[in-house]
Coordinates of N, CA and C in Angstrom, one line a residue:
Chain A
E12 N -8.7 -12.5 9.0 CA -7.8 -11.5 8.4 C -6.5 -11.8 8.9
I13 N -5.4 -11.9 8.2 CA -4.1 -12.0 8.4 C -3.5 -10.8 9.1
V14 N -2.9 -11.1 10.2 CA -2.4 -10.0 11.0 C -0.8 -10.0 11.0
L15 N -0.1 -8.8 10.5 CA 1.2 -8.8 10.3 C 1.9 -8.0 11.5
R16 N 2.6 -8.6 12.2 CA 3.4 -7.8 13.1 C 4.9 -7.3 13.0
Q17 N 5.3 -6.2 13.1 CA 6.5 -5.6 12.6 C 7.2 -5.6 14.0
S18 N 8.7 -5.5 13.9 CA 9.4 -5.4 15.1 C 11.1 -5.2 14.7
P19 N 11.5 -4.3 15.4 CA 10.9 -3.5 16.5 C 10.1 -2.2 15.9
A20 N 9.4 -1.4 16.5 CA 8.7 -0.3 16.2 C 9.5 0.6 15.8
T21 N 10.6 1.0 16.4 CA 11.8 1.9 16.0 C 12.8 1.2 16.0
L22 N 13.9 1.6 15.2 CA 15.5 0.9 14.9 C 16.4 2.2 15.0
S23 N 17.1 2.6 15.7 CA 18.2 3.7 15.8 C 19.3 3.3 15.4
L24 N 19.6 3.7 14.5 CA 21.1 3.2 13.8 C 21.8 4.3 13.2
S25 N 23.2 4.1 12.8 CA 23.9 5.1 12.2 C 24.3 4.9 10.7
P26 N 24.3 5.9 9.9 CA 24.8 5.2 8.5 C 25.8 4.5 8.3
G27 N 25.6 3.3 7.6 CA 26.7 2.4 7.4 C 26.7 1.3 8.1
E28 N 25.7 1.3 9.0 CA 25.4 0.1 9.7 C 24.2 -0.8 9.0
R29 N 24.1 -1.8 9.8 CA 23.2 -3.1 8.9 C 22.2 -2.9 9.9
A30 N 21.1 -3.0 8.7 CA 19.4 -2.9 9.7 C 18.7 -4.1 9.4
T31 N 18.5 -4.8 10.2 CA 17.3 -6.1 10.2 C 15.9 -5.8 10.6
L32 N 14.8 -5.9 9.9 CA 13.6 -5.9 10.5 C 12.8 -6.8 10.0
S33 N 11.8 -7.1 11.2 CA 11.1 -8.3 11.1 C 9.7 -8.1 11.0
C34 N 9.1 -9.2 10.4 CA 7.6 -9.3 10.1 C 7.1 -10.5 10.2
R35 N 6.0 -10.5 11.3 CA 5.6 -12.0 11.6 C 4.1 -12.1 11.3
A36 N 3.7 -13.1 10.3 CA 2.2 -13.1 10.1 C 1.6 -14.0 11.4
S37 N 0.4 -13.9 11.3 CA -0.6 -14.6 12.2 C -0.9 -16.1 11.8
Q38 N -0.6 -16.3 10.2 CA -0.9 -17.5 9.7 C 0.1 -17.6 8.5
S39 N 0.2 -18.7 8.0 CA 1.2 -18.7 7.0 C 0.9 -18.0 5.7
V40 N 1.8 -17.1 5.1 CA 1.3 -16.3 3.9 C 2.4 -17.1 2.7
S41 N 2.8 -18.1 2.9 CA 3.5 -18.9 2.0 C 4.9 -17.6 1.6
R42 N 5.3 -17.3 0.7 CA 6.2 -16.4 0.2 C 5.6 -15.0 -0.3
Y43 N 4.4 -14.9 0.1 CA 3.7 -14.0 -0.7 C 3.5 -12.5 0.3
L44 N 4.7 -12.0 0.4 CA 4.9 -10.8 1.3 C 5.8 -9.9 0.3
A45 N 5.3 -8.6 0.7 CA 6.2 -7.5 0.3 C 6.8 -6.5 1.2
W46 N 7.6 -5.8 1.0 CA 8.2 -4.6 1.8 C 8.1 -3.2 1.0
Y47 N 7.6 -2.2 1.8 CA 7.8 -0.8 1.2 C 8.4 0.0 2.1
Q48 N 8.9 1.1 1.5 CA 9.5 2.2 2.3 C 8.7 3.4 2.0
Q49 N 8.5 4.0 3.0 CA 7.7 5.5 3.1 C 8.5 6.7 3.9
K50 N 8.6 7.7 3.2 CA 9.3 8.7 3.7 C 8.0 9.8 4.1
P51 N 8.5 10.7 4.9 CA 7.3 11.7 5.2 C 6.9 12.4 4.0
G52 N 5.7 12.7 3.9 CA 4.8 13.3 2.8 C 5.0 12.6 1.4
Q53 N 5.5 11.5 1.4 CA 5.6 10.9 0.3 C 4.8 9.5 0.2
A54 N 4.6 9.0 -1.0 CA 3.7 7.8 -1.2 C 4.9 6.7 -1.0
P55 N 4.5 5.6 -0.4 CA 5.2 4.2 -0.4 C 5.7 4.0 -1.7
R56 N 7.0 3.0 -1.3 CA 7.7 2.7 -2.4 C 8.0 1.2 -2.4
L57 N 7.6 0.5 -3.5 CA 7.8 -1.1 -3.4 C 9.3 -1.4 -3.3
L58 N 9.8 -2.1 -2.4 CA 11.1 -2.7 -2.4 C 11.2 -4.1 -2.8
I59 N 10.5 -4.9 -2.2 CA 10.9 -6.4 -2.2 C 9.5 -6.8 -2.5
Y60 N 9.3 -8.0 -3.2 CA 7.9 -8.6 -3.4 C 8.3 -10.2 -3.5
D61 N 7.3 -11.0 -3.1 CA 7.4 -12.4 -3.0 C 8.5 -12.9 -1.9
A62 N 8.7 -12.1 -1.0 CA 9.7 -12.2 -0.1 C 11.1 -11.8 -0.3
S63 N 11.8 -12.0 -1.6 CA 12.9 -11.9 -1.8 C 13.1 -11.2 -2.9
N64 N 12.5 -10.9 -4.0 CA 12.5 -10.4 -5.2 C 12.6 -8.7 -5.2
R65 N 13.7 -8.2 -5.3 CA 13.7 -6.7 -5.4 C 13.1 -6.2 -6.5
A66 N 12.3 -5.2 -6.2 CA 11.3 -4.4 -7.2 C 12.5 -3.7 -8.2
T67 N 12.0 -3.1 -9.5 CA 12.6 -2.4 -10.5 C 13.3 -1.2 -9.9
G68 N 14.7 -1.2 -10.2 CA 15.4 -0.1 -9.6 C 15.9 0.1 -8.1
I69 N 15.7 -1.0 -7.3 CA 15.8 -1.0 -5.7 C 17.4 -1.6 -5.8
P70 N 18.2 -0.8 -5.0 CA 19.4 -1.0 -4.7 C 19.6 -2.4 -4.1
A71 N 20.9 -2.8 -4.7 CA 21.2 -4.3 -4.1 C 21.4 -4.3 -2.3
R72 N 21.6 -3.2 -1.9 CA 21.8 -3.3 -0.4 C 20.5 -3.7 0.4
F73 N 19.4 -3.8 -0.5 CA 17.9 -4.1 0.2 C 17.8 -5.5 -0.2
S74 N 17.5 -6.4 0.8 CA 17.3 -7.7 0.6 C 16.2 -8.5 1.5
G75 N 15.4 -9.2 1.0 CA 14.2 -10.0 1.8 C 14.7 -11.3 1.9
S76 N 14.1 -12.1 2.9 CA 14.2 -13.3 3.1 C 12.9 -13.7 4.1
G77 N 12.8 -15.1 4.0 CA 11.6 -15.6 4.8 C 10.7 -16.4 4.0
S78 N 9.9 -17.0 4.6 CA 8.5 -18.0 4.2 C 7.7 -18.4 5.4
G79 N 6.5 -18.6 5.1 CA 5.6 -19.1 6.0 C 4.9 -18.0 6.8
T80 N 5.5 -17.8 8.1 CA 4.9 -16.7 9.0 C 6.2 -15.8 9.3
D81 N 7.4 -15.9 9.1 CA 8.6 -15.2 9.3 C 9.4 -14.7 8.3
F82 N 9.6 -13.3 8.4 CA 10.2 -12.6 7.1 C 11.0 -11.5 7.8
T83 N 12.1 -11.2 7.0 CA 13.3 -10.3 7.5 C 13.3 -9.5 6.2
L84 N 13.6 -8.2 6.4 CA 14.0 -7.0 5.3 C 15.4 -6.7 6.2
T85 N 16.6 -7.0 5.3 CA 17.8 -6.3 5.6 C 18.4 -5.4 4.7
I86 N 18.8 -4.3 5.2 CA 19.6 -3.3 4.5 C 20.9 -3.3 4.8
S87 N 21.8 -3.8 4.1 CA 23.1 -4.1 4.5 C 24.2 -3.2 5.0
S88 N 23.8 -1.9 4.6 CA 24.8 -0.8 5.0 C 23.8 0.6 4.9
L89 N 23.4 1.2 5.7 CA 22.5 2.1 5.7 C 23.1 3.5 4.8
E90 N 22.2 3.8 3.9 CA 22.6 5.3 3.2 C 21.7 6.4 4.1
P91 N 22.0 7.7 3.9 CA 21.4 8.6 4.6 C 19.9 8.7 4.2
E92 N 19.6 8.4 2.8 CA 18.3 8.2 2.2 C 17.5 7.0 2.8
D93 N 18.1 6.1 3.3 CA 17.3 4.9 3.9 C 16.4 5.3 5.1
F94 N 16.7 6.2 5.9 CA 16.0 6.6 7.2 C 14.3 6.8 6.7
A95 N 13.7 5.9 7.3 CA 12.2 6.2 6.8 C 11.4 5.0 7.7
V96 N 10.1 4.8 7.3 CA 9.3 3.7 7.8 C 9.1 2.8 6.7
Y97 N 9.2 1.4 7.3 CA 9.2 0.2 6.3 C 7.9 -0.4 6.9
Y98 N 7.2 -1.1 5.9 CA 6.0 -1.6 6.1 C 6.1 -3.1 5.2
C99 N 5.4 -4.2 5.9 CA 5.4 -5.3 5.3 C 4.1 -5.5 4.9
Q100 N 3.7 -6.2 3.8 CA 2.2 -6.4 3.3 C 2.3 -8.0 2.7
Q101 N 0.9 -8.6 3.0 CA 0.7 -9.9 2.6 C -0.3 -9.8 1.4
R102 N -0.2 -10.7 0.4 CA -1.0 -10.9 -0.7 C -1.7 -12.5 -0.7
S103 N -1.5 -13.1 0.2 CA -1.8 -14.4 0.5 C -3.4 -14.6 0.4
N104 N -3.9 -13.6 1.1 CA -5.4 -13.7 1.5 C -6.1 -12.5 1.3
W105 N -7.4 -12.4 1.1 CA -7.9 -11.0 1.1 C -8.6 -11.1 2.7
P106 N -8.8 -9.7 3.2 CA -7.9 -8.5 2.7 C -6.6 -8.5 2.5
R107 N -6.1 -7.7 1.7 CA -4.6 -7.7 1.8 C -4.4 -6.6 3.0
T108 N -3.2 -7.1 3.7 CA -3.1 -6.5 4.9 C -1.8 -5.8 5.0
F109 N -1.4 -4.7 5.9 CA 0.0 -4.3 6.2 C 0.3 -4.4 7.7
G110 N 1.4 -4.7 7.8 CA 2.0 -4.4 9.1 C 2.1 -2.9 9.5
G111 N 2.2 -2.9 11.0 CA 2.3 -1.4 11.3 C 3.4 -0.7 11.3
G112 N 4.3 -1.1 10.9 CA 5.7 -0.3 10.2 C 6.7 -0.4 11.3
T113 N 7.8 -0.1 10.9 CA 9.2 -0.1 11.6 C 10.0 1.2 11.1
K114 N 9.9 2.2 12.0 CA 10.8 3.5 11.6 C 12.2 3.3 12.0
V115 N 13.1 3.5 10.9 CA 14.4 3.3 11.1 C 15.0 4.9 11.1
E116 N 15.4 5.2 12.2 CA 15.9 6.6 12.6 C 17.3 6.7 12.8
I117 N 17.7 7.9 12.7 CA 19.1 8.0 12.7 C 19.7 8.1 14.2
K118 N 20.8 7.6 14.6 CA 21.1 7.4 15.9 C 21.9 8.5 16.2
Chain B
V4 N 5.3 6.6 -15.9 CA 4.3 6.0 -15.2 C 3.7 6.9 -14.4
Q5 N 2.6 7.4 -14.4 CA 2.2 8.3 -13.6 C 0.8 8.2 -13.0
L6 N 0.2 8.5 -11.9 CA -1.0 8.3 -11.3 C -1.3 9.5 -10.9
V7 N -2.3 10.2 -10.9 CA -2.8 11.6 -10.2 C -4.0 11.5 -9.9
E8 N -4.3 11.4 -8.4 CA -5.5 11.4 -7.7 C -6.1 13.0 -7.5
S9 N -7.4 13.0 -7.5 CA -8.0 14.3 -7.1 C -9.3 13.8 -6.5
G10 N -10.0 15.1 -6.0 CA -11.3 14.8 -5.5 C -11.5 14.8 -3.8
G11 N -10.3 14.8 -3.2 CA -10.4 15.0 -1.8 C -10.9 16.4 -1.4
G12 N -11.1 16.2 0.0 CA -11.4 17.9 0.6 C -12.0 17.3 2.2
V13 N -12.8 18.4 2.4 CA -13.4 18.4 3.8 C -14.8 17.9 3.6
V14 N -15.4 17.1 4.4 CA -16.9 16.5 4.0 C -17.4 16.3 5.5
Q15 N -18.8 16.4 5.7 CA -19.4 16.3 7.0 C -19.5 14.8 6.9
P16 N -19.7 14.1 8.4 CA -19.8 12.6 8.4 C -21.2 12.6 7.9
G17 N -21.2 11.2 7.3 CA -22.6 10.8 6.4 C -22.7 11.2 5.1
R18 N -21.8 12.2 4.5 CA -22.0 12.7 3.2 C -21.1 11.7 2.3
S19 N -21.1 12.2 1.0 CA -20.4 11.4 0.1 C -19.4 12.1 -0.6
L20 N -18.3 11.4 -1.1 CA -17.2 12.1 -2.0 C -16.8 11.1 -2.8
R21 N -16.4 11.5 -4.2 CA -15.9 10.5 -5.3 C -14.3 11.1 -5.4
L22 N -13.6 10.0 -5.5 CA -12.2 10.2 -5.8 C -12.0 9.7 -7.2
S23 N -11.0 10.4 -7.8 CA -10.5 10.1 -9.3 C -9.0 9.6 -9.4
C24 N -8.5 8.9 -10.4 CA -7.2 8.7 -10.3 C -6.9 8.7 -11.9
V25 N -6.4 9.5 -12.7 CA -6.1 9.3 -13.9 C -4.6 8.8 -14.2
A26 N -4.5 7.8 -14.8 CA -3.3 7.0 -15.1 C -2.8 7.3 -16.4
S27 N -1.3 7.3 -16.3 CA -0.7 7.7 -17.9 C 0.6 6.6 -17.7
G28 N 1.5 6.7 -19.1 CA 2.5 5.9 -19.1 C 2.3 4.5 -19.3
F29 N 1.4 3.9 -19.2 CA 1.2 2.3 -19.1 C -0.2 1.9 -19.7
T30 N -0.3 0.6 -20.0 CA -1.6 0.2 -20.4 C -2.6 0.0 -19.3
F31 N -3.2 1.0 -19.0 CA -4.5 1.0 -18.1 C -5.2 -0.1 -18.2
G32 N -5.7 -0.2 -19.5 CA -6.7 -1.2 -19.7 C -6.5 -2.7 -19.4
T33 N -5.3 -2.9 -19.1 CA -4.9 -4.4 -19.0 C -4.3 -4.6 -17.4
T34 N -4.5 -3.5 -16.6 CA -3.9 -3.6 -15.2 C -4.9 -3.6 -14.2
A35 N -4.8 -4.4 -13.2 CA -5.8 -4.2 -12.0 C -5.2 -3.3 -10.8
M36 N -6.1 -2.6 -10.3 CA -5.8 -1.2 -9.6 C -6.3 -1.5 -8.2
H37 N -5.6 -0.5 -7.3 CA -6.1 -0.6 -5.9 C -6.3 0.9 -5.1
W38 N -7.1 1.1 -4.2 CA -7.1 1.9 -3.5 C -6.3 1.8 -1.9
V39 N -5.5 2.4 -1.5 CA -4.9 2.4 -0.4 C -4.9 3.7 0.6
R40 N -5.0 3.6 1.7 CA -5.2 4.9 2.6 C -4.2 4.8 3.8
H41 N -4.0 6.1 4.3 CA -2.9 6.2 5.3 C -3.6 7.2 6.0
A42 N -4.2 6.8 7.4 CA -4.9 8.0 8.2 C -3.7 8.5 9.1
P43 N -3.8 9.5 9.6 CA -2.9 10.4 10.2 C -2.5 9.6 11.5
G44 N -1.1 9.4 11.7 CA -0.6 8.7 12.8 C -0.8 7.3 12.9
K45 N -1.3 6.7 11.8 CA -1.4 5.3 11.7 C -0.9 4.7 10.5
G46 N -1.1 3.4 10.3 CA -0.4 2.8 9.3 C -1.0 2.6 8.1
L47 N -0.5 2.0 6.9 CA -1.3 1.9 5.7 C -2.3 1.0 5.9
E48 N -3.7 1.3 5.1 CA -4.7 0.3 5.0 C -5.0 0.2 3.7
W49 N -5.2 -1.3 3.3 CA -5.6 -1.4 1.8 C -7.1 -1.1 1.8
V50 N -7.6 -0.8 0.7 CA -9.1 -0.2 1.0 C -10.1 -1.3 -0.1
A51 N -9.4 -1.0 -1.5 CA -10.4 -1.6 -2.4 C -9.3 -2.3 -3.5
F52 N -9.9 -3.0 -4.2 CA -9.3 -3.9 -5.7 C -10.2 -3.7 -6.5
I53 N -9.8 -3.7 -7.9 CA -10.7 -3.8 -9.0 C -9.9 -4.6 -10.1
W54 N -10.2 -5.6 -10.8 CA -9.5 -6.2 -11.8 C -9.2 -5.4 -13.1
F55 N -8.9 -5.6 -14.0 CA -8.4 -4.7 -15.3 C -9.7 -4.5 -16.0
D56 N -10.6 -5.5 -16.0 CA -11.9 -5.2 -16.7 C -12.9 -4.8 -16.2
G57 N -12.7 -4.5 -14.7 CA -14.0 -4.2 -13.7 C -14.8 -5.3 -13.3
K58 N -14.5 -6.6 -13.8 CA -15.5 -7.4 -13.5 C -15.3 -8.1 -12.0
N59 N -14.1 -7.9 -11.5 CA -13.8 -8.5 -10.2 C -13.4 -7.5 -9.0
E60 N -14.0 -7.2 -8.1 CA -13.7 -6.2 -6.9 C -13.6 -6.9 -5.7
N61 N -13.0 -6.2 -4.9 CA -12.8 -6.9 -3.4 C -12.4 -5.5 -2.3
Y62 N -13.1 -5.4 -1.3 CA -13.0 -4.5 -0.4 C -12.5 -5.0 1.2
A63 N -11.8 -3.9 1.8 CA -11.6 -4.0 3.2 C -13.1 -4.0 3.9
D64 N -13.0 -4.8 4.9 CA -14.3 -5.0 5.9 C -14.8 -3.4 6.3
S65 N -13.8 -2.8 6.5 CA -13.9 -1.6 7.0 C -14.9 -0.3 6.3
V66 N -14.9 -0.7 4.9 CA -15.5 0.1 3.7 C -16.5 -0.5 3.2
K67 N -16.9 -2.0 3.4 CA -17.6 -2.9 2.6 C -18.9 -2.2 2.7
G68 N -19.7 -2.2 1.4 CA -21.0 -1.7 1.8 C -21.2 -0.3 1.6
R69 N -20.2 0.7 1.7 CA -20.1 2.1 1.7 C -19.0 2.5 0.7
F70 N -18.3 1.9 0.3 CA -17.4 2.5 -0.9 C -17.6 1.4 -2.1
T71 N -17.3 2.0 -3.3 CA -17.5 1.5 -4.7 C -16.1 1.8 -5.4
I72 N -15.6 0.8 -5.8 CA -14.4 1.0 -6.7 C -15.0 0.9 -8.1
S73 N -14.4 1.6 -9.0 CA -15.0 1.4 -10.4 C -13.5 2.0 -11.3
R74 N -13.9 1.9 -13.0 CA -12.9 2.3 -13.5 C -13.6 2.7 -14.9
D75 N -12.9 3.6 -15.7 CA -13.5 3.7 -17.1 C -12.1 3.6 -18.1
N76 N -12.0 2.5 -18.5 CA -10.6 2.4 -19.2 C -10.7 3.3 -20.5
S77 N -11.8 3.7 -21.0 CA -11.7 4.8 -22.1 C -11.2 5.9 -21.7
K78 N -11.1 6.2 -20.4 CA -10.6 7.6 -19.9 C -9.4 7.3 -19.0
N79 N -8.7 6.1 -19.0 CA -7.5 5.8 -18.3 C -7.8 6.4 -16.9
T80 N -8.9 6.0 -16.2 CA -9.3 6.6 -15.1 C -10.0 5.8 -14.0
L81 N -9.5 5.7 -12.8 CA -9.9 4.8 -11.8 C -10.8 5.5 -10.6
Y82 N -12.0 5.1 -10.0 CA -12.7 6.1 -9.1 C -12.7 5.3 -7.8
L83 N -13.1 6.2 -6.8 CA -13.7 5.6 -5.7 C -14.9 6.4 -5.0
Q84 N -15.8 5.9 -5.0 CA -17.2 6.5 -4.6 C -17.2 5.9 -3.1
M85 N -17.3 7.0 -2.3 CA -17.4 6.7 -0.7 C -18.5 7.6 -0.3
N86 N -19.3 6.8 0.3 CA -20.8 7.0 0.8 C -20.7 7.0 2.3
S87 N -21.7 7.5 3.0 CA -21.7 7.3 4.5 C -20.5 7.6 5.2
L88 N -19.6 8.5 4.8 CA -18.4 9.0 5.4 C -18.4 9.1 6.8
R89 N -17.3 8.4 7.6 CA -17.1 8.7 9.1 C -15.9 9.0 9.2
A90 N -15.8 9.4 10.6 CA -14.4 10.3 11.1 C -13.1 9.6 10.7
E91 N -13.4 8.2 11.0 CA -12.3 7.2 10.8 C -11.8 7.2 9.2
D92 N -12.6 7.5 8.4 CA -12.3 7.4 7.1 C -11.4 8.6 6.5
T93 N -11.1 9.5 7.8 CA -10.1 10.5 7.3 C -8.6 10.0 7.4
A94 N -8.1 10.2 5.8 CA -7.1 9.5 5.6 C -6.3 10.4 4.3
Q95 N -5.1 10.0 4.0 CA -4.4 10.3 2.8 C -5.0 8.9 1.8
Y96 N -5.7 9.2 0.6 CA -6.0 8.0 -0.3 C -5.1 8.0 -1.5
Y97 N -4.5 6.8 -1.7 CA -3.7 6.7 -2.7 C -4.4 5.7 -3.7
C98 N -4.3 5.8 -5.0 CA -4.5 5.0 -5.9 C -3.1 4.2 -6.4
A99 N -3.2 3.0 -6.5 CA -2.0 2.0 -6.9 C -2.1 1.1 -7.9
R100 N -1.0 0.9 -8.6 CA -1.1 0.1 -9.8 C -0.8 -1.5 -9.0
D101 N -1.4 -2.4 -9.6 CA -1.0 -3.7 -9.1 C 0.0 -4.3 -10.0
L102 N 1.0 -5.0 -9.2 CA 2.3 -5.6 -10.0 C 2.2 -6.6 -10.9
G103 N 0.9 -7.3 -10.9 CA 0.5 -8.1 -11.7 C 0.2 -9.5 -11.2
K104 N 0.4 -9.4 -9.7 CA 0.2 -10.7 -8.9 C -1.1 -10.6 -8.1
G105 N -1.9 -9.7 -8.3 CA -3.0 -9.6 -7.6 C -2.9 -9.0 -6.2
G106 N -2.0 -8.4 -5.8 CA -1.9 -7.7 -4.8 C -0.8 -6.9 -4.0
Y107 N 0.3 -6.7 -5.1 CA 1.4 -5.9 -4.4 C 1.1 -4.5 -5.4
F108 N 1.7 -3.5 -4.8 CA 1.6 -2.2 -5.3 C 2.8 -1.5 -5.9
D109 N 3.0 -1.8 -7.0 CA 4.2 -1.2 -7.6 C 4.4 0.3 -8.3
C110 N 3.2 1.0 -8.3 CA 3.3 2.3 -8.6 C 2.1 3.1 -7.6
W111 N 2.4 4.1 -7.2 CA 1.6 4.9 -6.3 C 1.4 6.5 -7.1
G112 N 0.2 7.0 -6.6 CA 0.1 8.6 -7.0 C 0.5 9.2 -5.9
Q113 N 0.6 10.6 -5.7 CA 0.9 11.3 -4.6 C -0.2 11.5 -3.5
G114 N -1.5 10.9 -3.9 CA -2.4 10.9 -2.8 C -3.2 12.2 -3.1
T115 N -4.5 12.0 -2.3 CA -5.5 13.0 -2.2 C -6.0 12.9 -0.5
L116 N -6.2 14.1 0.1 CA -6.6 14.1 1.5 C -8.2 14.2 1.5
V117 N -8.6 13.3 2.2 CA -9.9 13.4 2.5 C -10.1 13.4 4.4
T118 N -10.8 14.6 4.5 CA -10.9 14.9 5.7 C -12.6 14.9 6.2
V119 N -13.1 13.8 7.2 CA -14.2 13.9 7.5 C -14.6 14.6 8.9
S120 N -15.3 15.8 8.7 CA -15.2 16.4 10.2 C -16.6 17.2 9.9
S121 N -17.3 17.5 11.2 CA -18.4 18.6 11.5 C -18.0 19.8 11.5

């Protein structure tokens, strides 16, 4: 099973600041990695797939990069609605696995 | 596009439960589907996958042999039969549509809560 480790566990930032979230895989997943946003009491929302492709309707301030084992989700300028938990997920191998999440909180 | 889960509830360890997910707004019969769960205080966990025609399935090791995913394309409905339930199966269960690449989830239901407790 591919293990995905996300860092940091918590990111404390102010609106308008840049957020950089990391996801590291235990083995190469090529570019088969996605990012999701989840707010309390809501289902997750797909943000990025195949490492850098924005899903339908996702604002341009969200961007993804990386390949192999190291990936980054960047939020260029945090909006109030961006404070949430973010998960990475791989589809390279079965079982599909998620990282443990990064909580982006208001500083 | 809408996915609506039902069937959750409180169940004793060792008992069974069947979840349903009714899909609308897209061509369900040509779309692969998944179940994903979120246990309290934990991260997301992929549970099961089924191909559009029901002829290919895959399961997380934690549920293999106990859970069965199935679908009825004539009813636009996805199912998860859960047997031999354990306390660690307690979670919010989501059905999710496959993006079309065999493993990303681009549309989610609101979830149904399963609590396994004596």
